[in-house]
CSV table of C-alpha atoms (C1' of nucleotides) in Angstrom, one decimal:
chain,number,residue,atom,x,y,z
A,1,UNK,CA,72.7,92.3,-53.6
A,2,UNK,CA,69.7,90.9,-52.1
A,3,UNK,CA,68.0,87.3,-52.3
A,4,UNK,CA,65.3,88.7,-55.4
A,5,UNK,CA,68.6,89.7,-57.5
A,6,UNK,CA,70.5,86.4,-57.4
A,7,UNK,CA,66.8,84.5,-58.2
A,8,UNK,CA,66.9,86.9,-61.2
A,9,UNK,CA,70.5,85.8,-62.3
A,10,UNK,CA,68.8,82.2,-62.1
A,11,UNK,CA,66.2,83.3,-64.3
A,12,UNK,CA,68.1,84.9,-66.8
A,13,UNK,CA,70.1,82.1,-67.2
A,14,UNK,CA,67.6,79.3,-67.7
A,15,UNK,CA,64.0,79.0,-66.7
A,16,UNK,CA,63.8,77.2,-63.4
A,17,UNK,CA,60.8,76.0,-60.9
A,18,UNK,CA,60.7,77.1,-57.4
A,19,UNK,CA,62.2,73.9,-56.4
A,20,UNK,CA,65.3,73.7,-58.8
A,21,UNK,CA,66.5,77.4,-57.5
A,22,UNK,CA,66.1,75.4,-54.2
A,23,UNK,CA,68.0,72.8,-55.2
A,24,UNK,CA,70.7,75.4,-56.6
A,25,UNK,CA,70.6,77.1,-53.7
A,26,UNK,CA,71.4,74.3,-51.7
A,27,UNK,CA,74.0,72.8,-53.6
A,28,UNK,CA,75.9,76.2,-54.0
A,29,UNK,CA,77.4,77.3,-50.7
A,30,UNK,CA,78.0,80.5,-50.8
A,31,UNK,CA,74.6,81.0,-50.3
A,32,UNK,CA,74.7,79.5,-46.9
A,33,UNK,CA,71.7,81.3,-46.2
A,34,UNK,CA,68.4,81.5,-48.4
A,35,UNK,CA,67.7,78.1,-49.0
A,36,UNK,CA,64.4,77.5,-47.8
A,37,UNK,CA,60.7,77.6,-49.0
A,38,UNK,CA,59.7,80.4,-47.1
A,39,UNK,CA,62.2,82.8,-49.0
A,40,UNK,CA,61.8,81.3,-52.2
A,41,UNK,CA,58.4,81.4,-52.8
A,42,UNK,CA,57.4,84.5,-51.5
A,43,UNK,CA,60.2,85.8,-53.5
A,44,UNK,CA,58.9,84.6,-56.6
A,45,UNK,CA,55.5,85.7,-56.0
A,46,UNK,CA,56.9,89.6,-55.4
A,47,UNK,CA,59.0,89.2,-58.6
A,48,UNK,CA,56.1,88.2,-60.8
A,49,UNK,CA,53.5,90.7,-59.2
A,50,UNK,CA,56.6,93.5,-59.6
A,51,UNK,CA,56.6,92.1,-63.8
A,52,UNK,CA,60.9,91.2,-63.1
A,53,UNK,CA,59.6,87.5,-64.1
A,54,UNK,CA,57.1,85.9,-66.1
A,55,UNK,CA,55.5,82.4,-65.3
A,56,UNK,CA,55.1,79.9,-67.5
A,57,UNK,CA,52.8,76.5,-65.6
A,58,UNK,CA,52.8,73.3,-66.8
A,59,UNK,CA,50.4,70.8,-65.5
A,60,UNK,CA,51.9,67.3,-64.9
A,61,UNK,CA,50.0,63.9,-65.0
A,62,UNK,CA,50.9,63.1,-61.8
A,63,UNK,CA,52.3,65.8,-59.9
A,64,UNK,CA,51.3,69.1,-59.0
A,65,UNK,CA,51.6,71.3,-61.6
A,66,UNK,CA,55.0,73.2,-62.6
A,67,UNK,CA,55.5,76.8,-62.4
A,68,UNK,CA,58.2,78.0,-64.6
A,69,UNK,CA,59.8,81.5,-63.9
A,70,UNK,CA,61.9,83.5,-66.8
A,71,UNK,CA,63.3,87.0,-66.3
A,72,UNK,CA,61.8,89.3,-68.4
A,73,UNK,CA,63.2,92.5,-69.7
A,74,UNK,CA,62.8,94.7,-67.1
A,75,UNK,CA,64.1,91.8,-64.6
A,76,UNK,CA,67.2,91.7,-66.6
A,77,UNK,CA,67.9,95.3,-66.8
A,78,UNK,CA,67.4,95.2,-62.6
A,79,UNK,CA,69.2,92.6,-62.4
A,80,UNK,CA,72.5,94.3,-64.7
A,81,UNK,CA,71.8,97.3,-61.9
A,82,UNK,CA,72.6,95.1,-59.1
A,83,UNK,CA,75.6,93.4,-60.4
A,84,UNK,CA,77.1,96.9,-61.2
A,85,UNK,CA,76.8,98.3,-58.0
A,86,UNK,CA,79.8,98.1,-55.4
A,87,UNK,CA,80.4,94.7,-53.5
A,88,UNK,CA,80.3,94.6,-49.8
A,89,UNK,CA,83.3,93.5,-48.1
A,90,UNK,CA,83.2,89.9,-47.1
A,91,UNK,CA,81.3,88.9,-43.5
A,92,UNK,CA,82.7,85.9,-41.7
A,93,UNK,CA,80.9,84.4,-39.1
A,94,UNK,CA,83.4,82.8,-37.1
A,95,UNK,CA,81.6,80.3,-33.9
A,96,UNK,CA,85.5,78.9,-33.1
A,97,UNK,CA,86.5,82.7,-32.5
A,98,UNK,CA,83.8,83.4,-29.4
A,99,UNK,CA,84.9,79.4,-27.8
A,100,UNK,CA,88.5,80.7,-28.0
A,101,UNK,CA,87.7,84.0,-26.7
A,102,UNK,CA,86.6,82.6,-23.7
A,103,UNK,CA,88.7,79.7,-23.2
A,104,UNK,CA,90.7,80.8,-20.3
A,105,UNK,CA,89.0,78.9,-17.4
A,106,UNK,CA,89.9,75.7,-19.6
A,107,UNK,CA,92.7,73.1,-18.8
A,108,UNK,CA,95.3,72.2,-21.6
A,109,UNK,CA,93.0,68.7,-22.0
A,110,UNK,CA,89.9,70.9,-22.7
A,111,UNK,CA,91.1,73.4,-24.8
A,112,UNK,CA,92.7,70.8,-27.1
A,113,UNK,CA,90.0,69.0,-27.7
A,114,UNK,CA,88.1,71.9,-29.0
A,115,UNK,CA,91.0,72.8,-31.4
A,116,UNK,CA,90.9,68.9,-32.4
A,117,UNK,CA,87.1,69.1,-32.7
A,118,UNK,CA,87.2,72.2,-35.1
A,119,UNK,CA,89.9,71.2,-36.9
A,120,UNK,CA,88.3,68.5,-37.9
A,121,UNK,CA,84.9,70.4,-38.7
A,122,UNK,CA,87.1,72.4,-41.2
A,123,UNK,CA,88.8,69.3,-42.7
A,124,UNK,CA,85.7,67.6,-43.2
A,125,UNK,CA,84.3,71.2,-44.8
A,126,UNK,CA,87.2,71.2,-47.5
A,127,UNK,CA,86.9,67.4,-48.6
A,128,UNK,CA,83.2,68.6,-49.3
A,129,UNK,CA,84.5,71.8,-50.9
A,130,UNK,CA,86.7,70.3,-53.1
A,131,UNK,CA,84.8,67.4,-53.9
A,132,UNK,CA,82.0,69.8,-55.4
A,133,UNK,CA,84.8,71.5,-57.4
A,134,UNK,CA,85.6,68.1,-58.7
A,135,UNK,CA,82.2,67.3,-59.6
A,136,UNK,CA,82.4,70.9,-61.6
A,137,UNK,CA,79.3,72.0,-59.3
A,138,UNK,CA,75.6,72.6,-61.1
A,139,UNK,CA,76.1,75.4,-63.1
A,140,UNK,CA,77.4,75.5,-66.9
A,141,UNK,CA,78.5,78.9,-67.9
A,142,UNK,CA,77.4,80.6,-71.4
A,143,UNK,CA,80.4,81.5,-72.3
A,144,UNK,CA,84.2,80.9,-71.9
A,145,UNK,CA,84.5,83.9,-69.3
A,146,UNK,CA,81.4,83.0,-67.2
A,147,UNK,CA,82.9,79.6,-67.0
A,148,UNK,CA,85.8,80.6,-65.9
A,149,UNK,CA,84.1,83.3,-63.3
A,150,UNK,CA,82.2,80.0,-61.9
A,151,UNK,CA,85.2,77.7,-61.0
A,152,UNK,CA,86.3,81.0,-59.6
A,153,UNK,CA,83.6,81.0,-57.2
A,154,UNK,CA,84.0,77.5,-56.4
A,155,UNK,CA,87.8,77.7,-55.6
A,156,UNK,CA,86.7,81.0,-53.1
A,157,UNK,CA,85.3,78.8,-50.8
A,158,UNK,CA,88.3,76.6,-51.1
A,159,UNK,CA,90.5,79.1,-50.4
A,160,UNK,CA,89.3,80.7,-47.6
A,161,UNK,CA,88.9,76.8,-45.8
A,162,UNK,CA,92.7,76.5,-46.2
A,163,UNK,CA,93.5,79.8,-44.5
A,164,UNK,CA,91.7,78.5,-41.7
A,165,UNK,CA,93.1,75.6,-41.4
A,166,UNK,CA,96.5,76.9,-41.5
A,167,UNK,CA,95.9,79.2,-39.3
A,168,UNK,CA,94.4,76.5,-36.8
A,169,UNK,CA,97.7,75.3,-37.1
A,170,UNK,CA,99.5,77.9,-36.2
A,171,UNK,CA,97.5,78.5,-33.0
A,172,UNK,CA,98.0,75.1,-32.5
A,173,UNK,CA,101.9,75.1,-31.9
A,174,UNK,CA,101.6,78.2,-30.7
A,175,UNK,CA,99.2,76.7,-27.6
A,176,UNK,CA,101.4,74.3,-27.5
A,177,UNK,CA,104.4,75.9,-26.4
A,178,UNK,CA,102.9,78.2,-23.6
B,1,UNK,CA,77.5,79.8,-28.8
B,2,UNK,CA,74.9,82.5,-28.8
B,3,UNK,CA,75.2,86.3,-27.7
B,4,UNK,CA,74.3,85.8,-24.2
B,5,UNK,CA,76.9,83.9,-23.9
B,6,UNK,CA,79.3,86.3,-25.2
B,7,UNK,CA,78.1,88.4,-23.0
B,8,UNK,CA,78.7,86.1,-19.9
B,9,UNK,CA,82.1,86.0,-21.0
B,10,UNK,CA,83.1,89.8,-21.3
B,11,UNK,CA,81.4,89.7,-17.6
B,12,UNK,CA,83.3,87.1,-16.5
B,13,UNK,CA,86.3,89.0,-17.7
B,14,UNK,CA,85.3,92.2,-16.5
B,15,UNK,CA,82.4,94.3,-14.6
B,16,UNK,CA,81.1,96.3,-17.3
B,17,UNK,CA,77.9,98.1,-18.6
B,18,UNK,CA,75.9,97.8,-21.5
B,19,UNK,CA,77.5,100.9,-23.2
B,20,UNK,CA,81.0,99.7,-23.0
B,21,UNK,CA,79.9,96.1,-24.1
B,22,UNK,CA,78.3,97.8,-26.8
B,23,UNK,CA,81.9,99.9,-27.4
B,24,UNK,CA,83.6,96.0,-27.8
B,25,UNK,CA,81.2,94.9,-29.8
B,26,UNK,CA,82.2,97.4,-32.2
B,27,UNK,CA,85.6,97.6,-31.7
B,28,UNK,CA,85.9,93.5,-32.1
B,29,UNK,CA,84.9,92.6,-35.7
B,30,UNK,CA,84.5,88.9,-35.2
B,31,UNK,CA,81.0,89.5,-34.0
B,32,UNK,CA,80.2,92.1,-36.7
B,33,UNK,CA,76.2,91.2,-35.8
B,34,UNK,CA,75.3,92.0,-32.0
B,35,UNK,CA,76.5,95.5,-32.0
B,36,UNK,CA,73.2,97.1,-31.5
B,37,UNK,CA,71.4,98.4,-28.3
B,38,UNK,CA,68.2,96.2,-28.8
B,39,UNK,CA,70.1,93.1,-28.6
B,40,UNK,CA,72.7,94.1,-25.9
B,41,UNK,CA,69.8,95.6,-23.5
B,42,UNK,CA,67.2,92.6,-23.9
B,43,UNK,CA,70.5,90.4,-23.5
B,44,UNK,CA,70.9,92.0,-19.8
B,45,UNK,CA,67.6,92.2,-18.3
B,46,UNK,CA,67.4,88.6,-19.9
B,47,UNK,CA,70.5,87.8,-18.0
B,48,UNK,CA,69.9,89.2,-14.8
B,49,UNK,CA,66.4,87.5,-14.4
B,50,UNK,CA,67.9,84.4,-14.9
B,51,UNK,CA,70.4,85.6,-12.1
B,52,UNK,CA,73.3,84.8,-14.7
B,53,UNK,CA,74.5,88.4,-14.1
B,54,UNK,CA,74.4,90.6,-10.9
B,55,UNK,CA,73.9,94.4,-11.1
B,56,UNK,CA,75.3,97.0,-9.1
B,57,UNK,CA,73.8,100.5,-9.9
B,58,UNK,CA,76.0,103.4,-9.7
B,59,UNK,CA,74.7,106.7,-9.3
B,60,UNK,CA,76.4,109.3,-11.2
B,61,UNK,CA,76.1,113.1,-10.6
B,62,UNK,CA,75.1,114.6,-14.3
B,63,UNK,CA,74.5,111.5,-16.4
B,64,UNK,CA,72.4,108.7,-15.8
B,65,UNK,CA,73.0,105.9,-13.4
B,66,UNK,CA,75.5,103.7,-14.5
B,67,UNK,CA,74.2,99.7,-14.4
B,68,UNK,CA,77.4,97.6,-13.7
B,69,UNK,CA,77.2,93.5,-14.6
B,70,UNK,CA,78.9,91.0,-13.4
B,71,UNK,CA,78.9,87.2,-13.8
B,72,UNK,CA,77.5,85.3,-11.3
B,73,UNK,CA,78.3,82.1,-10.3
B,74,UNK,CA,75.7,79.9,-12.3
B,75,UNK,CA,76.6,82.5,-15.0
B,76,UNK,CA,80.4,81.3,-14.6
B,77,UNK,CA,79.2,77.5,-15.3
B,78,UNK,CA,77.1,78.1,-18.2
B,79,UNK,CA,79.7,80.3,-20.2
B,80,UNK,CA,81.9,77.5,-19.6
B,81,UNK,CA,79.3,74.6,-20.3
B,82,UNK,CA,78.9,76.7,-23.5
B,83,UNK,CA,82.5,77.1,-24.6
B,84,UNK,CA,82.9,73.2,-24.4
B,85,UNK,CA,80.2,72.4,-26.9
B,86,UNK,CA,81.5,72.1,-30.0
B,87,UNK,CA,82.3,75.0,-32.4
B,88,UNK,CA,80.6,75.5,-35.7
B,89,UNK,CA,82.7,76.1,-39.1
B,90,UNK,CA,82.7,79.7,-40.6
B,91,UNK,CA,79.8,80.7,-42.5
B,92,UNK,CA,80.9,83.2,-45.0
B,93,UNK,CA,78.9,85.9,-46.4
B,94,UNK,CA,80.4,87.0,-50.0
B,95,UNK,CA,77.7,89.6,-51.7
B,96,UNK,CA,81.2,89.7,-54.4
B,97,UNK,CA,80.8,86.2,-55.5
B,98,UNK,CA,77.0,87.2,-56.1
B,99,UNK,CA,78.0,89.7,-58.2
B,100,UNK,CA,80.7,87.9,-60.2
B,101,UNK,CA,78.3,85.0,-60.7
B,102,UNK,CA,75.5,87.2,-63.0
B,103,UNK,CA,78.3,89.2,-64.6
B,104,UNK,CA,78.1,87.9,-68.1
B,105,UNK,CA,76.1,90.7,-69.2
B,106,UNK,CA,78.7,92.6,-68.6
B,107,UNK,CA,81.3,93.9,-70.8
B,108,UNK,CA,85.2,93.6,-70.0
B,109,UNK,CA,85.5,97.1,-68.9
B,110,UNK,CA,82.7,96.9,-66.4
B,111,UNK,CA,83.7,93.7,-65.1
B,112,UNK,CA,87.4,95.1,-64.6
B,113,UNK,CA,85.5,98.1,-62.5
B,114,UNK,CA,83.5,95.6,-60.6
B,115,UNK,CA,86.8,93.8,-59.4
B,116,UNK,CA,88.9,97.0,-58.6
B,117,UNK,CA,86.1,98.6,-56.5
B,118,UNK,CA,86.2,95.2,-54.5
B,119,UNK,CA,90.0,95.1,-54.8
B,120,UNK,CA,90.2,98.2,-53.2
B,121,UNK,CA,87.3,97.7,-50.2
B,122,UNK,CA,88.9,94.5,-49.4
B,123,UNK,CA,92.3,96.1,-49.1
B,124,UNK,CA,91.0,99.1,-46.8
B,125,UNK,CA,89.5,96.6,-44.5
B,126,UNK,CA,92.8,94.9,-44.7
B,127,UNK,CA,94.4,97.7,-43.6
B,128,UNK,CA,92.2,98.9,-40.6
B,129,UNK,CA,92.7,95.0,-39.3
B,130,UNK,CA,96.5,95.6,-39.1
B,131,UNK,CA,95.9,98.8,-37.9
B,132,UNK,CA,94.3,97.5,-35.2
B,133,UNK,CA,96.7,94.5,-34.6
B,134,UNK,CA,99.0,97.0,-34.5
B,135,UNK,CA,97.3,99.0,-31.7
B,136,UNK,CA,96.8,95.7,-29.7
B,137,UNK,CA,93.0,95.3,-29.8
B,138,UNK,CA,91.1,96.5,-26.4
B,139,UNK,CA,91.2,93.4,-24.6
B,140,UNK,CA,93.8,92.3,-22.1
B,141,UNK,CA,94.2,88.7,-21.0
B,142,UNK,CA,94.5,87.8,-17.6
B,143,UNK,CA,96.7,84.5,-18.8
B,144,UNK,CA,99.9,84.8,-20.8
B,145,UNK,CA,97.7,81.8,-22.9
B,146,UNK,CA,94.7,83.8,-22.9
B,147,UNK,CA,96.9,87.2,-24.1
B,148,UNK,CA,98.0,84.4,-27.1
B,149,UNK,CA,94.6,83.5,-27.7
B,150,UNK,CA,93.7,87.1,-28.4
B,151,UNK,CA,96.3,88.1,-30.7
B,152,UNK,CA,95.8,85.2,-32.6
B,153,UNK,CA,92.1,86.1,-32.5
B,154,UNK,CA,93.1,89.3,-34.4
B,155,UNK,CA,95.5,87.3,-37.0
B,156,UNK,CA,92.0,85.5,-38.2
B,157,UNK,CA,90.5,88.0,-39.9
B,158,UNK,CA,93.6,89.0,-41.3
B,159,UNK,CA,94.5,85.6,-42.6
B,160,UNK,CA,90.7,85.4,-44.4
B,161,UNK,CA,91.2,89.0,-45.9
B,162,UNK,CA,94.9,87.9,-47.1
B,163,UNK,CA,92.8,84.7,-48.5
B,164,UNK,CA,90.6,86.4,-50.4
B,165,UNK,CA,92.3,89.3,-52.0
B,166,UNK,CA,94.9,86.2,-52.9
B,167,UNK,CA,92.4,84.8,-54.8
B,168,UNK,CA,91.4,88.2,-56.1
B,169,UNK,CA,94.3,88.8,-57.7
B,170,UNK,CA,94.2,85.5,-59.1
B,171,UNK,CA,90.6,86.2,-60.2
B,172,UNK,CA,92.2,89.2,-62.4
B,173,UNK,CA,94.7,87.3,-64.0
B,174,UNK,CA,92.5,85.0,-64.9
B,175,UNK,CA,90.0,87.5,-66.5
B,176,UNK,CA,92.8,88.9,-68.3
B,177,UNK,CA,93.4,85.8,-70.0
B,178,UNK,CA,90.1,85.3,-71.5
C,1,DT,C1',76.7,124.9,-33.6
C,2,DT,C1',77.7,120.6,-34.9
C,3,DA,C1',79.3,116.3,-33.8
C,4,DA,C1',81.0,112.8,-30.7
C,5,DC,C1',80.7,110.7,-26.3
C,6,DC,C1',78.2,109.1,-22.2
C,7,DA,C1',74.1,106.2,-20.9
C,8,DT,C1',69.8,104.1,-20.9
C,9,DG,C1',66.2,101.8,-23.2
C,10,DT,C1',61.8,100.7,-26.8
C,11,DA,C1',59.4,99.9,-31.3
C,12,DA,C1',58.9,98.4,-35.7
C,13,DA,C1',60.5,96.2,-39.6
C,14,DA,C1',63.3,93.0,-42.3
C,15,DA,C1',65.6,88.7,-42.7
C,16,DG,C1',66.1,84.0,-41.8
C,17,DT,C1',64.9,79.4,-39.6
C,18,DT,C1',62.0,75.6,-38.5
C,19,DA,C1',58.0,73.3,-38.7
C,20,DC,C1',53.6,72.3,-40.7
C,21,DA,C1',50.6,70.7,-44.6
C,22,DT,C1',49.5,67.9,-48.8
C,23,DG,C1',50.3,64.0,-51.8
C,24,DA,C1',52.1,60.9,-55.6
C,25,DT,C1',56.4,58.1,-57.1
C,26,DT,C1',60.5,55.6,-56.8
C,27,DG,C1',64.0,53.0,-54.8
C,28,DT,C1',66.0,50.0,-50.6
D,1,DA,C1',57.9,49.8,-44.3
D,2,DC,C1',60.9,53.8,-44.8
D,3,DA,C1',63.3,57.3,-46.9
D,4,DA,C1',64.1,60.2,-50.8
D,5,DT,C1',62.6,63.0,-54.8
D,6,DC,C1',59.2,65.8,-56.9
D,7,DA,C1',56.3,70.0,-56.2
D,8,DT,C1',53.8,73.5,-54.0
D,9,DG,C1',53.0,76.6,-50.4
D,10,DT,C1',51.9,78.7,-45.2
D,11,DA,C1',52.6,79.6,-40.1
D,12,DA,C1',55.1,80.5,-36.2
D,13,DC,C1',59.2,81.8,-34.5
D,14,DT,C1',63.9,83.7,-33.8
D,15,DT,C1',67.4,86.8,-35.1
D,16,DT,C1',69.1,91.0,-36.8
D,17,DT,C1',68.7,95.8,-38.4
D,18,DT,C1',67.2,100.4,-38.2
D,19,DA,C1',65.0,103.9,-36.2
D,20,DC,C1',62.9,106.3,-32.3
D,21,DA,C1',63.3,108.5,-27.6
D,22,DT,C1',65.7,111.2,-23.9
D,23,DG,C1',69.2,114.3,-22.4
D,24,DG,C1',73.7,116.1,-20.3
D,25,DT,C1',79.0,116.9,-21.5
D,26,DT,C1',83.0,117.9,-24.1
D,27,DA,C1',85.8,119.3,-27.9
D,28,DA,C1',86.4,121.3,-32.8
DNA sequence: TTAACCATGTAAAAAGTTACATGATTGT
DNA sequence: ACAATCATGTAACTTTTTACATGGTTAA
């Protein structure tokens, strides 16, 4: 599923300025990537000269005028294509992994301070995490399920902090007692 | 820490040519970018003009000539300048979560499909990790630490994968419920 | 004879990041 | 006075992917 696609699920759920999905995007990490203008608006552009979304601009007193973007039929019926097809696996980019990996010309001193460091990289990631998932995160669902499916997504990220962490842990005693 | 730097590590380890790097980039799915030829080959003649690495060309009778690399010794002192910078958290790419965040369109059969295709692909990779484990993974340490740190560099990806189908499974319960 | 392995590289395109450019409004 | 928010976009650059290009060896 490409970037086009998931501005499409933003524009089928509500109509939304160039700057709001930027905002969403932001807010919403699992997007880690895709959150700047460059993507956005020449995204938006493509959609609406492909027909996937309609415009809708509203001048402003004050500020530049607003540029509204709804899916339209067509973008909704590419956008039900996309959801349908298989998922990828999940890709982790893992930095620690490649310092680790290399690690051996370190002394005991060294190569615990890089485990402190990360360690407390990923704490400081999940007391973000989870205080997003307390805050209930930007988007309201339509319906019981999709709300549901959202705290879902929210609790992925959650998830897969922890099993870092604990596995952090484990290599920690395990350096530990070599 | 950036691919050269990878790089200057494997050649640290070992003298080795771009084909075999290429064959542990593959084999080694923490760096599941960085596997192709363009980047590998750029990488080297990068490397050796900065006389980072040292070549030594070995002519073979019915192939090409081999091109051997090792790390210098300035190479030595920036892989380990780089390994002491700090490490960055995961960044996770989940083209699922994509999916299951537009999926209200969909009804609760095709939802159900959606999640056992993923099920499935996420169990597969699963199983080709342990498969691996179990065949040791290609790298030998030189350390009893550093033969540690490599097995645990193996247990990572199986302790995200366990993570997420975890919180798959969950996921399913969950949708059965609504 | 087809594919995989060995061995090197280059070219072109797509995806992603960072910085530039404008300019008013609101809060500290 | 400075930063943040609102609001649009473009330019330059880096990274990553895919395909092209060559050509011998080995095993099914």
């Amino acid at each position: 599923m490409e970037l086009q696609d998931v501005i499409l699920g933003f524009m089928d759920w509500k109509q939304l300025t160039g700057y709001e999905l930027k905002s969403f995007f932001s807010e919403l990490d699992f997007l880690p990537w895709a959150g700047n203008n460059n993507q956005i608006y020449t995204a938006l552009l493509k959609l609406e000269r492909e027909g996937l979304v309609e415009k809708e601009t509203v001048p402003q007193e004050k500020l530049p005028p607003q540029k509204r973007y709804r899916a339209t039929g067509r973008g909704k019926e590419r956008l039900k294509c996309a959801v349908l097809q298989p998922a990828e696996a999940i890709s982790v980019r893992n930095d620690f992994l490649l310092h680790l990996a290399w690690s051996d010309g370190l002394s005991t001193e060294e190569i615990e301070r890089l485990v402190d460091g990360y360690q407390k990289t990923i704490e400081v990631e999940l007391a973000m995490c989870r205080e997003k998932m307390r805050r209930g995160g930007p988007v309201r669902g339509r319906s019981r399920r999709e709300e549901y499916v959202w705290s879902m997504i929210l609790q992925n990220r959650e998830a897969l902090l922890r099993a870092e962490l604990n596995w952090l842990i484990r290599l920690r005693n395990g350096l530990a007692n070599k």
